Coordinates of C-alpha atoms in Angstrom, one line a residue:
M1 CA -15.7 5.2 15.7
L2 CA -15.5 7.4 12.7
L3 CA -11.9 6.4 12.2
L4 CA -12.9 2.7 12.1
L5 CA -15.5 3.6 9.4
I6 CA -12.7 4.5 7.0
I7 CA -11.9 0.8 6.9
L8 CA -15.4 -0.6 7.4
L9 CA -17.1 1.3 4.6
P10 CA -15.1 -0.3 1.7
L11 CA -15.0 -3.6 3.7
A12 CA -18.8 -3.6 3.7
G13 CA -18.7 -2.9 0.0
F14 CA -16.6 -6.0 -0.5
V15 CA -18.9 -8.2 1.6
Y16 CA -22.1 -6.8 0.0
L17 CA -20.9 -7.0 -3.6
G18 CA -19.3 -10.3 -3.0
L19 CA -22.6 -11.8 -1.8
A20 CA -25.2 -9.9 -3.7
G21 CA -23.4 -8.2 -6.5
K22 CA -24.3 -10.7 -9.2
H23 CA -27.9 -9.7 -8.7
L24 CA -27.2 -6.0 -9.3
R25 CA -27.3 -4.6 -12.8
E26 CA -24.3 -2.7 -14.2
P27 CA -23.2 0.0 -13.4
L28 CA -24.7 -0.2 -9.9
P29 CA -21.9 -2.3 -8.3
G30 CA -19.3 0.2 -9.6
I31 CA -21.3 3.2 -8.3
I32 CA -21.7 1.5 -4.8
A33 CA -17.9 0.7 -4.6
S34 CA -16.9 4.2 -5.8
A35 CA -19.3 5.9 -3.4
L36 CA -18.0 3.9 -0.4
T37 CA -14.3 4.7 -1.3
G38 CA -15.3 8.3 -1.8
A39 CA -16.9 8.3 1.6
S40 CA -13.7 7.0 3.2
F41 CA -11.8 9.8 1.5
L42 CA -14.2 12.4 2.9
L43 CA -13.8 10.9 6.4
V44 CA -10.1 11.1 6.1
V45 CA -10.4 14.8 5.1
A46 CA -12.8 15.6 7.9
L47 CA -10.8 13.8 10.7
S48 CA -7.6 15.4 9.4
L49 CA -9.1 18.8 9.6
G50 CA -10.3 18.0 13.1
G51 CA -6.8 17.3 14.3
G52 CA -6.6 13.5 13.8
A53 CA -8.1 10.6 15.7
A54 CA -7.3 7.4 17.5
W55 CA -9.2 4.2 18.3
E56 CA -8.2 1.0 20.0
I57 CA -9.2 -2.3 21.6
K58 CA -7.0 -3.0 24.7
D59 CA -5.4 -6.4 25.3
W60 CA -6.1 -7.5 21.8
L61 CA -2.9 -9.5 22.0
P62 CA -0.7 -9.8 25.2
G63 CA 0.6 -6.3 25.7
I64 CA -0.5 -5.2 22.2
P65 CA -3.8 -3.3 21.6
F66 CA -5.6 -3.2 18.3
S67 CA -5.0 0.4 17.6
L68 CA -5.7 2.8 14.7
V69 CA -4.2 6.2 14.5
L70 CA -4.8 9.1 12.2
D71 CA -1.8 11.4 12.6
P72 CA -0.2 13.6 9.9
L73 CA 1.6 10.7 8.3
S74 CA -1.4 8.3 8.1
S75 CA -3.7 11.1 7.1
Y76 CA -1.3 12.1 4.3
M77 CA -1.1 8.5 3.0
G78 CA -4.8 8.0 3.6
L79 CA -5.7 10.9 1.4
V80 CA -3.5 9.6 -1.4
V81 CA -4.8 6.0 -1.1
T82 CA -8.5 6.9 -0.9
G83 CA -8.3 9.9 -3.3
I84 CA -6.5 8.2 -6.1
G85 CA -8.4 5.0 -5.3
F86 CA -11.7 6.8 -5.8
L87 CA -10.7 8.1 -9.2
I88 CA -9.5 4.6 -10.3
H89 CA -12.9 3.2 -9.1
V90 CA -14.8 5.7 -11.2
Y91 CA -12.6 5.0 -14.3
A92 CA -13.1 1.3 -13.9
I93 CA -16.9 1.7 -14.3
G94 CA -16.2 2.5 -17.9
Y95 CA -13.2 0.3 -18.5
M96 CA -14.9 -2.9 -17.1
H97 CA -18.2 -2.3 -18.9
G98 CA -19.7 -5.5 -20.2
D99 CA -17.3 -7.8 -18.2
E100 CA -19.0 -10.9 -16.8
G101 CA -17.2 -10.3 -13.5
F102 CA -18.1 -6.6 -13.2
S103 CA -19.5 -6.8 -9.6
R104 CA -16.8 -9.2 -8.4
F105 CA -14.1 -6.8 -9.7
F106 CA -15.5 -3.9 -7.7
A107 CA -15.8 -6.2 -4.6
Y108 CA -12.0 -6.9 -4.9
L109 CA -11.2 -3.2 -5.4
N110 CA -13.1 -2.3 -2.2
L111 CA -11.2 -5.1 -0.3
F112 CA -8.0 -3.6 -1.6
I113 CA -8.8 -0.1 -0.3
A114 CA -10.0 -1.5 3.1
M115 CA -6.8 -3.5 3.6
M116 CA -4.6 -0.6 2.5
M117 CA -6.3 1.7 4.9
T118 CA -5.8 -0.9 7.7
L119 CA -2.1 -0.8 6.9
V120 CA -1.9 3.0 6.8
L121 CA -3.9 3.6 10.0
A122 CA -2.2 0.9 12.0
G123 CA -0.9 2.0 15.4
S124 CA 1.1 -1.2 15.9
Y125 CA 3.1 -3.6 13.6
P126 CA 0.7 -6.6 14.0
V127 CA -2.3 -4.4 12.9
M128 CA -0.1 -3.2 10.0
F129 CA 0.7 -6.8 9.1
I130 CA -3.0 -7.6 8.9
G131 CA -3.4 -4.8 6.3
W132 CA -0.1 -5.9 4.7
E133 CA -1.3 -9.5 4.2
G134 CA -4.8 -8.3 3.2
V135 CA -3.4 -6.1 0.4
G136 CA -1.4 -9.1 -0.8
L137 CA -4.5 -11.2 -0.9
A138 CA -6.5 -8.5 -2.7
S139 CA -3.7 -8.0 -5.2
F140 CA -3.6 -11.8 -5.9
L141 CA -7.3 -11.7 -6.6
L142 CA -7.1 -8.7 -8.9
I143 CA -4.0 -9.7 -10.8
G144 CA -5.5 -13.1 -11.5
F145 CA -9.0 -11.6 -12.1
W146 CA -9.2 -13.1 -15.6
Y147 CA -8.0 -16.4 -14.2
T148 CA -9.2 -18.6 -17.1
E149 CA -6.0 -17.6 -18.9
K150 CA -3.1 -19.5 -17.5
K151 CA -0.7 -16.5 -17.9
N152 CA -2.9 -14.4 -15.6
A153 CA -3.2 -17.1 -13.0
D154 CA 0.6 -17.7 -13.1
S155 CA 1.2 -14.0 -12.7
A156 CA -1.1 -13.8 -9.6
R157 CA 0.7 -16.8 -8.0
K158 CA 4.1 -15.3 -8.7
A159 CA 3.2 -12.0 -7.1
F160 CA 1.7 -13.9 -4.1
I161 CA 4.7 -16.2 -3.6
V162 CA 7.4 -13.5 -4.0
N163 CA 5.6 -11.2 -1.5
R164 CA 5.5 -14.1 1.0
I165 CA 9.4 -14.1 1.0
G166 CA 9.4 -10.5 2.1
D167 CA 6.6 -11.0 4.5
L168 CA 8.7 -13.6 6.4
G169 CA 11.3 -10.9 7.0
F170 CA 8.5 -8.6 8.4
L171 CA 7.4 -11.4 10.8
L172 CA 10.9 -12.1 12.0
G173 CA 11.5 -8.4 12.4
M174 CA 8.4 -8.0 14.6
A175 CA 9.4 -11.0 16.7
L176 CA 12.8 -9.6 17.3
L177 CA 11.5 -6.2 18.2
Y178 CA 9.0 -7.8 20.7
S179 CA 11.8 -9.8 22.3
L180 CA 13.9 -6.6 22.7
F181 CA 11.2 -4.2 24.0
G182 CA 8.2 -6.3 25.0
T183 CA 5.8 -4.3 22.8
L184 CA 5.0 -3.8 19.1
S185 CA 3.1 -0.5 19.6
I186 CA 4.7 2.0 17.2
A187 CA 4.3 4.9 19.6
E188 CA 5.7 2.9 22.6
L189 CA 8.7 1.7 20.5
R190 CA 9.4 5.2 19.4
E191 CA 9.3 6.4 23.0
A192 CA 11.6 3.6 24.1
L193 CA 14.2 4.3 21.4
E194 CA 14.1 8.1 21.9
A195 CA 14.7 7.6 25.6
S196 CA 17.4 5.0 25.3
H197 CA 21.1 5.9 25.4
V198 CA 22.4 2.4 24.7
L199 CA 20.8 0.6 21.8
P200 CA 20.9 -3.2 21.5
L201 CA 23.2 -4.6 18.8
S202 CA 20.4 -6.8 17.5
L203 CA 18.3 -3.7 16.7
G204 CA 20.1 -3.5 13.3
L205 CA 19.0 -7.0 12.5
A206 CA 15.4 -6.1 13.3
G207 CA 15.6 -3.0 11.1
F208 CA 17.1 -5.1 8.3
L209 CA 14.3 -7.8 8.6
L210 CA 11.6 -5.1 8.4
F211 CA 13.3 -3.8 5.3
V212 CA 13.2 -7.3 3.8
G213 CA 9.4 -7.0 4.1
A214 CA 9.5 -3.7 2.3
V215 CA 11.7 -5.1 -0.4
G216 CA 9.1 -7.7 -1.3
K217 CA 6.1 -5.4 -1.2
S218 CA 7.7 -2.5 -3.0
A219 CA 9.5 -4.6 -5.7
Q220 CA 13.1 -3.7 -4.9
V221 CA 16.1 -5.7 -6.1
P222 CA 16.2 -8.7 -5.8
L223 CA 12.4 -9.2 -5.3
M224 CA 11.3 -7.0 -8.2
V225 CA 10.4 -9.7 -10.6
W226 CA 6.7 -9.9 -9.7
L227 CA 5.7 -6.4 -10.5
P228 CA 6.0 -6.4 -14.3
D229 CA 3.9 -9.6 -14.4
A230 CA 1.2 -7.8 -12.4
M231 CA 0.2 -6.2 -15.7
A232 CA -1.9 -9.4 -16.3
G233 CA -4.8 -7.8 -14.4
P234 CA -7.2 -5.2 -15.8
T235 CA -5.6 -1.8 -16.3
P236 CA -7.3 -0.2 -13.3
V237 CA -5.6 -2.9 -11.2
S238 CA -2.3 -1.9 -12.6
A239 CA -3.0 1.7 -11.7
L240 CA -4.1 0.8 -8.2
I241 CA -1.2 -1.4 -7.4
H242 CA 1.5 0.7 -9.0
A243 CA 0.3 4.2 -8.2
A244 CA -1.1 4.8 -4.8
T245 CA -1.3 1.6 -2.8
M246 CA 0.5 -1.7 -2.6
V247 CA 3.9 -0.8 -3.9
T248 CA 4.3 2.3 -1.8
A249 CA 3.5 0.3 1.4
G250 CA 7.2 -0.6 1.8
V251 CA 8.1 3.1 1.6
Y252 CA 5.4 3.9 4.2
L253 CA 6.8 1.1 6.5
I254 CA 10.3 2.6 6.5
A255 CA 9.0 6.2 6.9
R256 CA 6.7 5.1 9.8
S257 CA 9.7 3.4 11.3
S258 CA 12.0 6.4 10.8
F259 CA 12.6 6.6 14.5
L260 CA 14.2 3.2 14.2
Y261 CA 16.3 3.7 11.0
V262 CA 17.6 7.1 12.0
N263 CA 19.7 5.1 14.6
L264 CA 20.8 2.4 12.0
Q265 CA 23.3 4.1 9.7
D266 CA 24.6 0.8 8.2
V267 CA 21.1 -0.5 7.4
S268 CA 20.0 2.9 6.0
Y269 CA 23.1 3.0 3.7
F270 CA 22.2 -0.5 2.5
I271 CA 18.6 0.7 1.8
A272 CA 19.9 3.6 -0.2
V273 CA 22.2 1.3 -2.3
I274 CA 19.3 -1.1 -3.0
G275 CA 17.2 1.9 -3.9
I276 CA 19.6 3.3 -6.5
L277 CA 20.3 -0.2 -8.0
T278 CA 16.5 -0.7 -8.3
A279 CA 16.1 2.7 -9.9
A280 CA 18.8 2.0 -12.5
Y281 CA 17.5 -1.6 -13.2
G282 CA 13.9 -0.3 -13.7
A283 CA 15.0 2.5 -16.1
L284 CA 17.3 0.3 -18.2
S285 CA 14.6 -2.3 -18.5
A286 CA 11.9 0.2 -19.4
L287 CA 13.9 1.3 -22.5
G288 CA 13.4 -2.0 -24.4
Q289 CA 9.7 -2.9 -23.6
W290 CA 7.1 -3.0 -26.3
D291 CA 4.0 -3.5 -24.1
I292 CA 2.4 -0.1 -23.4
K293 CA 1.8 -1.1 -19.7
K294 CA 5.1 -2.8 -19.1
I295 CA 7.0 0.3 -20.0
V296 CA 5.1 2.1 -17.3
A297 CA 5.5 -0.9 -14.9
Y298 CA 9.3 -0.8 -15.1
S299 CA 9.2 2.9 -14.6
T300 CA 7.3 2.2 -11.3
I301 CA 10.2 -0.1 -10.2
S302 CA 12.6 2.8 -11.0
Q303 CA 10.6 5.4 -9.2
L304 CA 10.2 3.2 -6.2
G305 CA 14.0 2.9 -6.2
Y306 CA 14.2 6.7 -5.9
M307 CA 11.9 6.6 -2.9
F308 CA 14.0 4.0 -1.2
M309 CA 17.2 6.0 -1.9
A310 CA 15.5 9.0 -0.3
V311 CA 14.5 7.1 2.9
G312 CA 18.0 5.5 3.0
V313 CA 19.7 8.9 3.1
G314 CA 17.2 10.2 5.7
A315 CA 15.1 12.3 3.5
Y316 CA 11.9 10.8 4.8
W317 CA 9.5 13.6 4.0
I318 CA 10.9 13.9 0.5
A319 CA 10.3 10.2 -0.2
L320 CA 6.7 10.7 0.9
F321 CA 6.4 13.8 -1.3
H322 CA 7.5 11.7 -4.2
V323 CA 4.9 9.0 -3.2
M324 CA 2.2 11.6 -3.7
T325 CA 3.4 13.1 -7.0
H326 CA 4.2 9.7 -8.3
A327 CA 0.7 8.6 -7.4
F328 CA -0.8 11.3 -9.7
Y329 CA 1.4 10.8 -12.8
K330 CA 1.7 7.1 -12.6
A331 CA -2.1 6.5 -12.2
L332 CA -2.5 8.9 -15.1
L333 CA 0.0 7.0 -17.3
F334 CA -1.7 3.7 -16.5
L335 CA -5.2 4.9 -17.0
A336 CA -4.2 6.8 -20.2
S337 CA -2.7 3.5 -21.4
G338 CA -6.0 1.8 -20.5
S339 CA -7.8 4.4 -22.6
V340 CA -5.5 3.6 -25.5
I341 CA -6.0 -0.2 -25.1
H342 CA -9.8 0.4 -24.8
A343 CA -9.7 2.5 -28.0
L344 CA -7.7 -0.1 -29.9
G345 CA -9.9 -3.1 -28.9
G346 CA -7.3 -4.6 -26.5
E347 CA -4.1 -3.9 -28.4
Q348 CA -1.1 -3.3 -26.1
D349 CA 1.9 -3.5 -28.5
V350 CA 3.3 0.0 -29.1
R351 CA 4.7 -1.1 -32.4
K352 CA 1.1 -1.2 -33.6
M353 CA 0.2 2.2 -32.4
G354 CA 1.6 5.7 -33.3
G355 CA -0.2 8.7 -34.5
L356 CA -3.0 8.4 -31.8
K357 CA -2.6 12.1 -31.1
K358 CA -5.0 12.8 -34.0
Y359 CA -7.6 10.1 -33.0
L360 CA -7.5 10.5 -29.2
P361 CA -6.9 14.2 -28.5
R362 CA -8.0 14.1 -24.9
T363 CA -6.2 10.9 -24.0
H364 CA -3.1 12.4 -25.8
L365 CA -3.1 15.3 -23.4
H366 CA -3.3 12.9 -20.4
G367 CA -0.4 10.8 -21.8
L368 CA 1.6 13.9 -22.4
A369 CA 1.1 15.3 -18.9
G370 CA 1.9 11.9 -17.3
A371 CA 5.0 11.3 -19.5
L372 CA 6.5 14.8 -19.0
S373 CA 5.9 14.6 -15.2
L374 CA 7.6 11.2 -15.1
A375 CA 10.5 12.6 -17.1
G376 CA 10.9 15.5 -14.7
F377 CA 9.9 18.3 -17.1
P378 CA 10.5 21.6 -15.3
L379 CA 7.8 22.9 -13.0
L380 CA 5.7 19.7 -13.3
A381 CA 5.0 17.6 -10.2
G382 CA 7.5 14.9 -10.9
F383 CA 10.3 17.5 -11.4
W384 CA 10.0 19.0 -7.9
S385 CA 9.9 15.7 -6.0
K386 CA 12.5 13.9 -8.0
D387 CA 14.9 16.9 -7.9
A388 CA 14.4 17.1 -4.1
I389 CA 15.4 13.4 -3.8
I390 CA 18.5 13.8 -6.0
T391 CA 19.6 17.1 -4.2
A392 CA 19.0 15.5 -0.7
T393 CA 21.7 12.9 -1.5
L394 CA 24.4 15.6 -1.4
N395 CA 23.6 16.0 2.3
Y396 CA 24.3 12.3 3.0
P397 CA 27.7 11.9 4.6
F398 CA 28.4 8.4 3.3
G399 CA 29.0 8.7 -0.5
G400 CA 26.4 11.3 -1.1
T401 CA 28.2 12.5 -4.3
G402 CA 28.0 9.0 -5.8
F403 CA 24.3 8.8 -5.1
Y404 CA 23.8 12.2 -6.6
I405 CA 25.5 11.3 -9.9
A406 CA 23.7 8.0 -10.0
G407 CA 20.4 9.6 -9.3
L408 CA 20.9 12.3 -12.0
S409 CA 22.0 9.6 -14.5
V410 CA 18.8 7.6 -13.9
A411 CA 16.8 10.8 -14.3
F412 CA 18.4 11.2 -17.7
L413 CA 17.4 7.6 -18.7
T414 CA 13.9 8.2 -17.3
A415 CA 13.4 11.2 -19.6
I416 CA 14.5 9.1 -22.6
Y417 CA 12.1 6.2 -22.0
A418 CA 9.2 8.5 -21.0
M419 CA 9.6 10.2 -24.4
R420 CA 9.9 6.8 -26.1
W421 CA 6.6 5.8 -24.6
Y422 CA 4.9 9.0 -25.7
A423 CA 6.4 9.0 -29.2
L424 CA 5.6 5.4 -30.0
V425 CA 2.0 5.8 -28.8
F426 CA 1.0 9.3 -30.0
L427 CA 3.5 10.6 -32.6
G428 CA 4.1 9.6 -36.2
E429 CA 1.7 7.6 -38.3
Y430 CA -0.9 5.1 -37.0
K431 CA 0.3 1.5 -37.6
G432 CA -2.7 -0.5 -36.3
D433 CA -5.8 -2.0 -37.9
A434 CA -8.4 -1.0 -35.4
H435 CA -10.4 2.2 -35.6
P436 CA -9.4 4.3 -32.6
H437 CA -12.2 6.0 -30.6
E438 CA -12.0 8.3 -27.5
A439 CA -12.9 6.8 -24.1
P440 CA -16.3 7.8 -22.5
P441 CA -16.5 10.6 -20.0
V442 CA -16.5 8.2 -17.0
M443 CA -13.0 7.3 -18.0
T444 CA -11.7 10.7 -19.2
I445 CA -12.9 12.9 -16.3
P446 CA -10.9 11.0 -13.7
N447 CA -7.9 11.4 -15.9
D448 CA -8.5 15.1 -16.2
I449 CA -8.2 15.3 -12.4
L450 CA -5.1 13.2 -12.3
A451 CA -3.5 15.3 -15.1
L452 CA -4.1 18.4 -12.9
G453 CA -2.3 16.6 -10.1
A454 CA 0.5 15.5 -12.3
V455 CA 1.1 19.1 -13.4
F456 CA 0.5 21.1 -10.2
A457 CA 0.9 18.8 -7.1
G458 CA 4.6 19.6 -6.9
F459 CA 3.7 23.2 -5.9
L460 CA 2.8 21.9 -2.4
A461 CA 6.5 21.7 -1.6
L462 CA 8.7 24.2 -3.4
P463 CA 12.3 25.0 -2.4
K464 CA 13.3 28.2 -0.7
P465 CA 12.5 31.0 -0.9
F466 CA 9.0 29.7 -1.8
W467 CA 6.6 27.7 0.4
N468 CA 6.8 24.1 1.6
L469 CA 3.5 22.8 3.0
I470 CA 4.4 19.1 3.2
E471 CA 7.6 19.0 5.3
P472 CA 6.2 20.9 8.3
Y473 CA 2.9 18.9 8.2
L474 CA 4.8 15.5 8.2
A475 CA 7.6 16.5 10.6
P476 CA 5.8 15.5 13.8
A477 CA 5.4 11.9 12.7
L478 CA 8.9 11.5 11.3
A479 CA 12.4 11.2 12.9
H480 CA 14.3 14.4 12.7
V481 CA 17.6 14.3 10.7
E482 CA 20.1 17.1 10.9
V483 CA 21.2 18.2 7.5
H484 CA 23.6 20.8 6.2
H485 CA 21.5 23.4 4.4
M486 CA 22.8 24.6 1.1
S487 CA 23.1 28.1 0.0
L488 CA 20.2 29.4 -2.0
G489 CA 22.3 29.9 -5.1
L490 CA 23.7 26.3 -4.9
E491 CA 20.3 24.8 -4.4
W492 CA 18.8 26.6 -7.4
G493 CA 21.9 25.8 -9.5
L494 CA 21.3 22.1 -8.8
I495 CA 17.6 22.5 -9.7
T496 CA 18.6 24.1 -13.0
L497 CA 21.0 21.2 -13.6
S498 CA 18.2 18.7 -13.0
A499 CA 16.0 20.6 -15.5
V500 CA 18.7 20.6 -18.1
V501 CA 19.3 16.9 -17.7
A502 CA 15.5 16.2 -18.0
L503 CA 15.2 18.4 -21.1
A504 CA 18.3 16.8 -22.7
G505 CA 16.9 13.3 -22.1
L506 CA 13.5 14.3 -23.6
Y507 CA 15.1 15.8 -26.7
L508 CA 17.4 12.9 -27.2
G509 CA 14.5 10.5 -26.8
Y510 CA 12.5 12.5 -29.3
L511 CA 15.3 12.4 -31.9
A512 CA 16.1 8.7 -31.3
F513 CA 12.6 7.4 -31.6
T514 CA 11.1 9.8 -34.3
R515 CA 14.1 10.9 -36.4
W516 CA 17.1 8.7 -36.2
A517 CA 17.8 5.1 -37.3
L518 CA 18.8 3.3 -34.1
P519 CA 22.4 2.0 -34.2
K520 CA 23.2 -1.7 -34.0
W521 CA 24.6 -1.5 -30.5
Y522 CA 21.3 -0.1 -29.3
L523 CA 19.4 -2.9 -31.0
A524 CA 21.6 -5.4 -29.1
F525 CA 21.0 -3.5 -25.9
Q526 CA 17.3 -3.4 -26.6
T527 CA 17.1 -7.2 -26.7
W528 CA 18.6 -7.4 -23.2
S529 CA 16.3 -4.6 -22.0
E530 CA 13.2 -6.2 -23.5
N531 CA 14.0 -9.4 -21.5
A532 CA 14.7 -7.3 -18.4
F533 CA 18.3 -8.5 -18.5
Y534 CA 17.2 -12.1 -18.2
V535 CA 16.7 -11.9 -14.4
D536 CA 13.5 -14.0 -14.6
L537 CA 15.3 -16.6 -16.7
A538 CA 18.2 -16.8 -14.2
Y539 CA 15.7 -17.1 -11.3
N540 CA 13.9 -19.9 -13.2
A541 CA 17.1 -21.7 -13.9
V542 CA 18.7 -21.4 -10.5
I543 CA 15.6 -21.5 -8.1
V544 CA 12.3 -22.3 -9.8
T545 CA 13.3 -25.2 -12.0
P546 CA 15.4 -27.1 -9.4
L547 CA 12.6 -26.7 -6.9
K548 CA 10.1 -28.0 -9.4
E549 CA 12.4 -31.0 -10.1
L550 CA 12.7 -31.6 -6.3
A551 CA 9.0 -31.4 -6.0
Y552 CA 8.6 -34.0 -8.8
I553 CA 11.1 -36.4 -7.2
W554 CA 9.2 -36.0 -3.9
S555 CA 5.9 -36.7 -5.7
L556 CA 7.4 -40.0 -7.0
L557 CA 8.6 -40.9 -3.4
D558 CA 5.2 -39.9 -2.1
G559 CA 3.5 -42.1 -4.7
A560 CA 5.8 -45.0 -3.8
L561 CA 5.0 -44.5 -0.1
D562 CA 1.3 -44.4 -0.9
T563 CA 1.6 -47.7 -2.8
F564 CA 3.4 -49.3 0.1
Y565 CA 0.8 -48.1 2.6
V566 CA -2.0 -49.4 0.4
Y567 CA -0.2 -52.8 0.2
V568 CA 0.3 -52.9 4.0
A569 CA -3.4 -52.1 4.5
G570 CA -4.4 -54.8 2.0
V571 CA -2.3 -57.4 3.8
S572 CA -3.7 -56.4 7.1
G573 CA -7.2 -56.6 5.8
W574 CA -6.5 -60.0 4.3
L575 CA -5.2 -61.3 7.6
G576 CA -8.0 -59.7 9.6
E577 CA -10.6 -61.3 7.3
R578 CA -9.0 -64.7 7.8
L579 CA -8.8 -64.3 11.6
T580 CA -12.4 -63.4 11.8
R581 CA -13.3 -66.9 10.8
V582 CA -12.0 -68.2 14.1
Q583 CA -14.7 -66.2 15.8
T584 CA -17.7 -68.6 15.2
G585 CA -19.9 -67.4 18.1
Y586 CA -20.4 -71.0 19.4
V587 CA -19.7 -71.4 23.2
R588 CA -18.7 -75.0 22.9
A589 CA -16.1 -74.2 20.3
Y590 CA -14.6 -71.5 22.6
G591 CA -14.6 -74.1 25.4
A592 CA -12.8 -76.6 23.3
L593 CA -10.2 -74.1 22.3
M594 CA -9.8 -73.1 26.0
V595 CA -9.3 -76.8 27.0
F596 CA -6.9 -77.3 24.1
G597 CA -4.9 -74.3 25.2
L598 CA -4.7 -75.5 28.8
V599 CA -3.5 -79.0 27.7
A600 CA -0.9 -77.4 25.4
M601 CA 0.4 -75.2 28.2
L602 CA 0.6 -78.3 30.5
V603 CA 2.5 -80.3 27.9
W604 CA 4.9 -77.4 27.3
G605 CA 5.4 -77.1 31.1
V606 CA 6.1 -80.9 31.5
L607 CA 8.4 -81.1 28.6
R608 CA 10.4 -78.0 29.9

């Protein structure tokens, strides 16, 4: 029952704040929502230390129980979701101060955590799908929180619709798995696949369809277009969606299904290719953005690409390691961006910033820690997990060298745009009109904790001869993949190369955006990058606009049909009104009509 409380506590917060929150004075709704999320975090910790837990309702669906499981994988993800989620909740108390929808905002945040924990704790794919769809609903509500502005409402709809495309793949994948094995229990499917010597050919299609669901939720090519627009929501929403919850759900799905994908080499290779393409697209697009949050948003797309490349090459635990480190530094970058926006009265254009190191010393340290960790600065959290992913590609037998070179190249670009973000915001001279002021403690203290994670979380999984706490913890819940272990010298040589690449990218970024005049070719590239290589424009031209035109034509046809039906109804009414006059109610009139009818029939019969 305690396991169920992990979900029920934030869900109760959603119900209570949704119904009675408007009667509560600020900051009480934020305190209640934060406390319930913190309680869920403590329950995850307690149950994890107790060896895990399970809870189920049998025969929830034919052959499928409603089951929740806290094993090493779900406890690991649960700690990330509730822990980072709690810090974001606390931060939001200060950020959303004075907003008319204060209590409604925290109700939505609690719904998000409840649905994400349903997804994480699910013991079967249908239960996971409930959380999957619930997270989609909560993200729709949060992205469009300031729905009176059309841009925000459009962004929420875009996220919702694009995710439904991926969700169709998830549904079809579940249907195919059920037809093959007669169950959708994750534990039973794992046992069936591990015991089977002959795998059905359609299993590859099922794995691909599940991956389609992950592509939509985790914003991979070609369904990545919704994620940058998710910046329309308040900054804590951006941190919650991008850092620890919704976008990593796809990575979690693949890792939870590792017993399936370890048998599907073709599908796994395709996942790795999509991952590195997404990583490159996100990095190249981040280089030209001017919105402080969009730079970080495109970096999320890129980092998610790394995670998918990792699961594609079979490095499941390393992908999850990067999920954790990324959660720290990405939440930190978004919340530091929020502190900057708060300090500048809502300004988000980095061209109107600069020099904020002097005005916002504490936020500057947060931004520096987040940017350096993102860039892979040696010994910081992002360095260890990203290097582990890039190095793992060399063990992949199908083009591992190509993945390694591509991954290292994207890491170089990452360091450049991370330094660009930091330099444009904090270095140089201040270019804005507002009077910057540091954020209150309720916003800076959560960032202090996140900064510690962005710096030190990588030490939980160090390469040999040091300790690695994460791999042995997650191993029981993940499929085992045989790898060729490198020599100690080669591994540390590759680590050194990653460090050199990151430092070179940071230095080049520093010179390019603080010292040099950018060349004309870069300015041309920046236009393409700023518009994310016009993918949205192409989608609108090829898909959205034709569908809108088709909908308009159908509306005209529908209007014509409506007019026709109204005319038919009018004629019927007119005829009916005339026919009613025959019904006089006089018996002698009916008798006369009956006699007249009989005479007419006799005459007709005689004449015939």
